[in-house]
């Protein structure tokens, strides 16, 4: 079974004015789709032909890793958004964030800083470590923390394609917008 | 001596339609300027202030990562603006054309390999034509690394470089890096590349 582009749970213009329809059309319709197409072209005849994306992230290298991880990362990223969801965590995740970072405000500040200072293309992640604690990590390019035994909770795509049409060089403005479209009900389920 | 944004040899709109004026303006006044500001901050009050940009590059493996990233950003963009011109394109001349034919078989084969280096650089980075001893080579570097850096996988003197960070082409070409790389050939300043080859 070839990999397929997962459906978005919202309309491409649903995240405006924070993320434009034009950005979603390219980011989801072109970039995410290209990673799917590329992976489907790369895996026939390799040991990853029947593999899951998780297996590819843990074991593959080169183009198969890059495209497989980018499918996973983008699916996870686009799934975190909704036009109207709770914009702050509650329950166990809220407690865990407060325990690890002091407060949700401090967490936002640290996650924003991690996203803004990542040099080049990549992803900022909130992860749960094997000891159960939460941590913010940066991954370059297609990097995914599953490869290091961590559980992803939240991610922000800081490839320039994620924000350049809307914010150009102003990555901090994109990060500010990011917090207005996160759906913490969805994100809490990952914890 | 603090580093400064070098003058651009042409107007922002001069490379239209291949590179649009808005991209040029943001790329030059925002991205390049930010690398310079960050580089100046990284070297302020240290003996790195007394070194040339080339000296910082060739010894970068022993310097802070901010110098690698922002010094590289300053070096690479400074080169990039000069290897483009509104009267560009066409063929290289003289010794450089001879060398390209010799090492790559033909100018078209060279173009194909150089574009391929730009296309296959995953993430942000640069594709380069470099002189390494008597050889001409095509290579690519991640982020703001360059072939002058002592930590580069393939070292040499840059003759031609193209920026394949998405900020270099996204406003006009979006995901179509291939179209940007095809358009680049129309603005290449072969006279400048020839000078760098000597
Ligand atoms: Fe992306
Ligand atoms: Fe650039």
XYZ file of C-alpha atoms and ligand atoms in Angstrom:
391
model
C 0.000 0.000 0.000
C 1.542 3.288 -1.009
C 1.509 6.107 1.514
C -1.203 8.690 1.092
C -1.606 12.328 1.981
C -3.885 12.415 5.041
C -6.951 14.645 4.850
C -6.931 17.973 6.672
C -9.639 18.286 9.322
C -10.248 21.951 8.414
C -10.625 24.069 5.285
C -7.430 25.566 3.841
C -8.599 29.069 4.791
C -9.682 28.080 8.326
C -6.471 29.210 10.015
C -6.531 32.739 8.619
C -5.320 35.336 9.465
C -2.591 33.392 11.301
C -1.738 31.061 8.426
C -3.037 32.014 5.002
C -4.923 29.773 2.625
C -2.094 30.271 0.160
C 0.431 28.911 2.650
C -1.739 25.877 3.421
C -2.284 25.258 -0.292
C 1.457 25.092 -0.905
C 2.566 23.603 2.391
C -0.021 20.838 2.502
C -0.909 20.541 -1.180
C 2.615 20.728 -2.603
C 5.302 20.126 0.040
C 3.520 17.473 2.107
C 2.263 15.813 -1.082
C 5.775 15.814 -2.569
C 7.183 13.999 0.472
C 4.464 11.352 0.041
C 5.175 10.979 -3.675
C 8.935 10.883 -3.149
C 8.737 8.191 -0.483
C 6.438 6.061 -2.610
C 8.979 6.308 -5.431
C 11.941 5.519 -3.190
C 10.825 2.447 -1.233
C 9.950 -0.183 -3.863
C 12.604 -2.889 -3.803
C 14.095 -1.744 -0.485
C 13.655 -3.270 2.967
C 11.302 -0.384 3.781
C 8.713 -1.348 1.165
C 6.291 -2.613 3.867
C 7.624 -0.451 6.700
C 5.635 1.972 8.837
C 6.704 5.612 9.045
C 7.823 4.987 12.643
C 10.137 2.216 11.452
C 11.476 4.420 8.676
C 12.149 7.221 11.173
C 14.009 4.854 13.489
C 15.988 2.892 10.915
C 16.273 4.602 7.541
C 18.799 7.121 6.251
C 19.123 9.461 3.290
C 16.144 10.109 1.063
C 13.926 7.436 2.615
C 14.445 8.892 6.081
C 14.044 12.486 4.886
C 10.799 11.912 3.034
C 9.336 9.438 5.530
C 10.056 11.674 8.497
C 8.728 14.726 6.654
C 5.419 12.911 6.015
C 5.140 12.073 9.719
C 6.205 15.546 10.864
C 3.797 17.396 8.587
C 0.885 15.128 9.472
C 1.565 15.747 13.156
C 1.956 19.496 12.578
C -1.220 19.982 10.527
C -3.199 17.820 12.971
C -2.353 20.170 15.870
C -4.406 23.039 14.464
C -8.077 23.888 14.492
C -9.997 27.083 13.833
C -11.583 26.955 17.301
C -10.120 24.741 19.981
C -8.874 25.318 23.500
C -5.775 27.511 23.180
C -4.281 26.324 26.459
C -3.650 22.844 27.817
C -5.727 21.426 30.657
C -5.656 18.289 32.791
C -2.567 16.096 33.043
C -0.651 17.809 30.251
C -1.187 21.227 31.857
C 0.149 19.824 35.127
C 3.142 18.237 33.432
C 3.957 21.473 31.599
C 3.722 23.441 34.839
C 5.960 20.894 36.575
C 8.603 20.929 33.858
C 8.598 24.607 32.872
C 7.125 26.455 35.840
C 4.070 27.696 33.959
C 2.405 27.563 30.541
C 3.722 31.081 29.935
C 7.289 29.990 30.593
C 6.833 26.969 28.363
C 5.541 29.150 25.511
C 8.502 31.435 25.903
C 11.023 28.571 25.830
C 9.342 26.773 22.938
C 9.193 30.037 20.980
C 12.866 30.697 21.631
C 13.797 27.200 20.536
C 11.799 27.650 17.309
C 13.156 31.100 16.541
C 16.812 30.200 17.138
C 16.875 26.961 15.143
C 19.342 27.810 12.381
C 18.291 26.729 8.901
C 15.405 24.354 8.249
C 13.928 22.105 10.917
C 11.444 21.478 13.687
C 11.070 22.451 17.328
C 9.503 19.766 19.508
C 7.925 19.295 22.895
C 8.691 15.687 23.828
C 8.187 13.266 26.670
C 11.423 11.598 27.630
C 11.668 7.945 28.722
C 11.759 9.096 32.378
C 8.370 10.794 31.864
C 9.593 14.391 32.018
C 8.942 16.947 29.291
C 11.639 18.634 27.246
C 11.946 21.034 24.291
C 14.318 19.890 21.555
C 15.399 21.181 18.131
C 15.753 18.860 15.160
C 17.371 19.946 11.869
C 15.749 19.330 8.473
C 13.530 16.235 8.695
C 14.631 15.278 12.224
C 12.105 13.546 14.478
C 12.681 12.769 18.184
C 11.136 9.285 17.859
C 14.526 8.296 16.532
C 15.995 9.072 19.960
C 13.333 7.219 21.923
C 11.263 10.261 22.830
C 7.517 10.760 22.434
C 6.515 13.832 20.396
C 3.740 15.961 21.939
C 3.892 19.151 19.882
C 5.938 20.443 16.957
C 6.492 23.648 15.026
C 7.748 23.595 11.443
C 10.371 26.304 11.027
C 11.322 25.529 7.448
C 10.934 28.892 5.710
C 8.194 27.445 3.484
C 5.972 27.224 6.608
C 5.815 30.995 7.005
C 7.566 32.857 4.208
C 4.479 33.851 2.188
C 2.844 35.255 5.337
C 5.746 36.518 7.428
C 8.898 36.494 5.210
C 11.993 36.825 7.429
C 9.897 37.484 10.563
C 9.923 34.022 12.105
C 9.051 35.455 15.559
C 5.751 36.779 14.122
C 4.949 33.302 12.804
C 5.608 31.838 16.245
C 3.349 34.412 17.833
C 0.592 33.410 15.414
C 1.241 29.696 16.009
C -0.136 29.825 19.574
C -3.483 31.144 18.269
C -4.273 28.075 16.153
C -3.110 25.187 18.337
C -5.841 22.851 19.530
C -4.788 21.649 22.975
C -7.557 19.076 23.119
C -5.881 17.249 20.236
C -2.401 17.816 21.639
C -3.396 16.570 25.122
C -4.448 13.219 23.652
C -0.831 12.604 22.631
C 0.380 12.858 26.188
C 36.228 46.659 12.621
C 32.586 45.808 12.433
C 31.395 44.216 9.210
C 29.013 46.209 7.019
C 26.436 45.432 4.373
C 28.248 45.770 1.018
C 26.667 47.963 -1.664
C 24.534 46.150 -4.174
C 25.760 46.725 -7.732
C 22.228 46.978 -9.170
C 18.642 47.950 -8.267
C 16.345 45.499 -6.477
C 14.262 45.185 -9.651
C 17.265 44.732 -11.934
C 17.132 40.932 -12.000
C 13.414 40.784 -12.864
C 11.700 38.664 -13.993
C 14.125 35.989 -12.854
C 14.463 37.274 -9.306
C 11.743 39.668 -8.205
C 12.379 43.037 -6.570
C 10.595 42.140 -3.330
C 12.697 39.023 -2.844
C 15.885 40.980 -3.558
C 14.970 43.717 -1.094
C 14.048 41.391 1.780
C 16.937 39.049 1.060
C 19.483 41.857 1.020
C 18.132 44.297 3.632
C 16.736 41.759 6.103
C 18.445 38.389 5.784
C 21.923 39.556 4.816
C 21.792 42.447 7.279
C 20.763 40.083 10.092
C 23.769 37.837 9.431
C 26.032 40.875 9.638
C 24.457 42.136 12.862
C 24.679 38.706 14.456
C 28.270 38.254 13.277
C 29.281 41.612 14.724
C 27.659 40.680 18.026
C 29.433 37.330 18.059
C 32.913 38.790 17.550
C 32.538 41.999 19.593
C 35.229 42.385 22.226
C 37.229 39.351 21.035
C 40.366 39.019 18.921
C 38.139 37.801 16.095
C 37.458 41.490 15.463
C 40.940 41.801 13.982
C 40.506 39.027 11.438
C 39.241 39.261 7.881
C 36.101 37.428 6.902
C 38.182 34.941 4.882
C 40.377 34.295 7.934
C 37.308 33.641 10.044
C 36.071 31.171 7.429
C 39.287 29.177 7.074
C 39.595 28.763 10.835
C 35.916 28.452 11.649
C 36.066 24.966 13.180
C 37.720 26.500 16.260
C 35.295 29.447 16.515
C 31.819 29.769 18.056
C 28.937 28.354 16.033
C 27.474 31.875 15.728
C 30.544 32.834 13.661
C 30.154 29.785 11.465
C 26.462 30.534 10.849
C 26.565 34.310 10.559
C 30.069 34.728 9.154
C 29.135 32.129 6.563
C 25.877 33.981 5.925
C 27.761 37.236 5.372
C 30.423 35.677 3.142
C 27.962 33.679 1.044
C 25.502 36.498 0.412
C 28.293 38.960 -0.394
C 29.501 36.536 -3.052
C 25.989 35.782 -4.277
C 25.150 39.428 -5.095
C 28.311 39.762 -7.181
C 27.863 36.600 -9.232
C 24.537 37.925 -10.517
C 23.972 40.864 -12.852
C 21.133 42.253 -14.985
C 23.278 41.700 -18.071
C 24.048 38.148 -17.098
C 23.566 34.729 -18.552
C 25.108 33.334 -21.681
C 28.402 31.530 -21.607
C 31.519 31.874 -19.504
C 34.557 33.068 -21.424
C 38.185 32.191 -21.942
C 39.966 30.052 -19.375
C 36.871 29.394 -17.302
C 34.897 28.113 -20.285
C 37.846 25.916 -21.290
C 38.114 24.534 -17.770
C 34.373 23.868 -17.556
C 34.444 22.021 -20.866
C 37.447 20.039 -19.745
C 36.095 19.002 -16.342
C 32.425 18.535 -17.125
C 32.455 17.626 -20.819
C 30.342 20.585 -21.913
C 28.735 23.725 -20.554
C 25.326 22.006 -20.627
C 26.609 19.081 -18.611
C 28.088 21.497 -16.105
C 24.749 23.312 -15.796
C 22.960 20.045 -15.257
C 25.335 18.938 -12.481
C 25.302 22.328 -10.774
C 21.489 22.498 -10.831
C 21.360 18.957 -9.518
C 23.602 19.940 -6.600
C 21.133 22.722 -5.796
C 18.082 20.476 -6.184
C 19.400 17.682 -3.997
C 20.571 19.871 -1.092
C 17.892 18.868 1.427
C 16.855 21.728 3.701
C 18.723 25.027 3.524
C 22.098 25.566 1.881
C 24.129 26.463 -1.158
C 25.394 24.872 -4.372
C 28.889 25.809 -5.524
C 31.345 25.700 -8.378
C 34.786 25.713 -6.775
C 38.414 25.644 -7.745
C 40.295 23.044 -5.710
C 43.968 23.043 -6.678
C 43.905 22.560 -10.440
C 40.464 20.972 -10.344
C 37.017 22.427 -10.866
C 34.362 20.809 -8.720
C 30.669 21.112 -7.978
C 29.642 20.758 -4.361
C 26.941 21.838 -1.950
C 26.967 22.896 1.688
C 24.277 22.897 4.389
C 22.889 26.090 5.931
C 25.501 28.883 5.702
C 28.594 26.690 5.460
C 30.848 27.235 2.444
C 33.822 25.537 0.770
C 36.315 27.994 2.281
C 35.538 26.678 5.748
C 38.078 24.282 7.198
C 35.206 22.018 8.246
C 33.731 21.753 4.734
C 33.571 18.248 3.299
C 34.828 19.509 -0.080
C 37.112 22.523 0.183
C 38.085 25.054 -2.443
C 37.740 28.612 -3.706
C 34.178 29.508 -4.673
C 33.767 30.588 -8.312
C 29.968 30.556 -8.416
C 27.375 29.988 -5.697
C 23.604 29.808 -5.581
C 21.502 30.222 -2.465
C 18.939 27.429 -2.095
C 17.468 28.548 1.208
C 13.732 28.844 0.613
C 13.915 32.585 1.378
C 15.904 32.990 -1.864
C 12.975 31.944 -4.044
C 9.784 31.297 -2.085
C 7.902 34.547 -2.843
C 8.200 33.965 -6.579
C 8.690 30.221 -7.028
C 7.302 28.675 -3.790
C 8.026 24.933 -3.824
C 9.434 25.059 -7.365
C 13.147 25.244 -6.623
C 13.803 23.752 -10.057
C 12.309 26.825 -11.758
C 14.393 29.154 -9.611
C 17.554 27.247 -10.486
C 16.642 27.353 -14.180
C 16.052 31.117 -13.962
C 19.372 31.653 -12.168
C 21.309 30.945 -15.383
C 19.794 34.089 -16.926
C 21.432 36.338 -14.359
C 24.808 34.687 -13.777
C 27.658 37.180 -13.965
C 30.253 35.134 -15.857
C 32.700 38.010 -15.891
C 32.773 37.973 -12.085
C 32.980 34.186 -12.007
C 35.899 34.415 -14.440
C 37.706 36.858 -12.133
C 37.220 34.512 -9.205
C 38.622 31.651 -11.273
C 41.930 33.402 -11.984
Fe 6.976 22.094 6.160
Fe 19.949 33.798 1.505
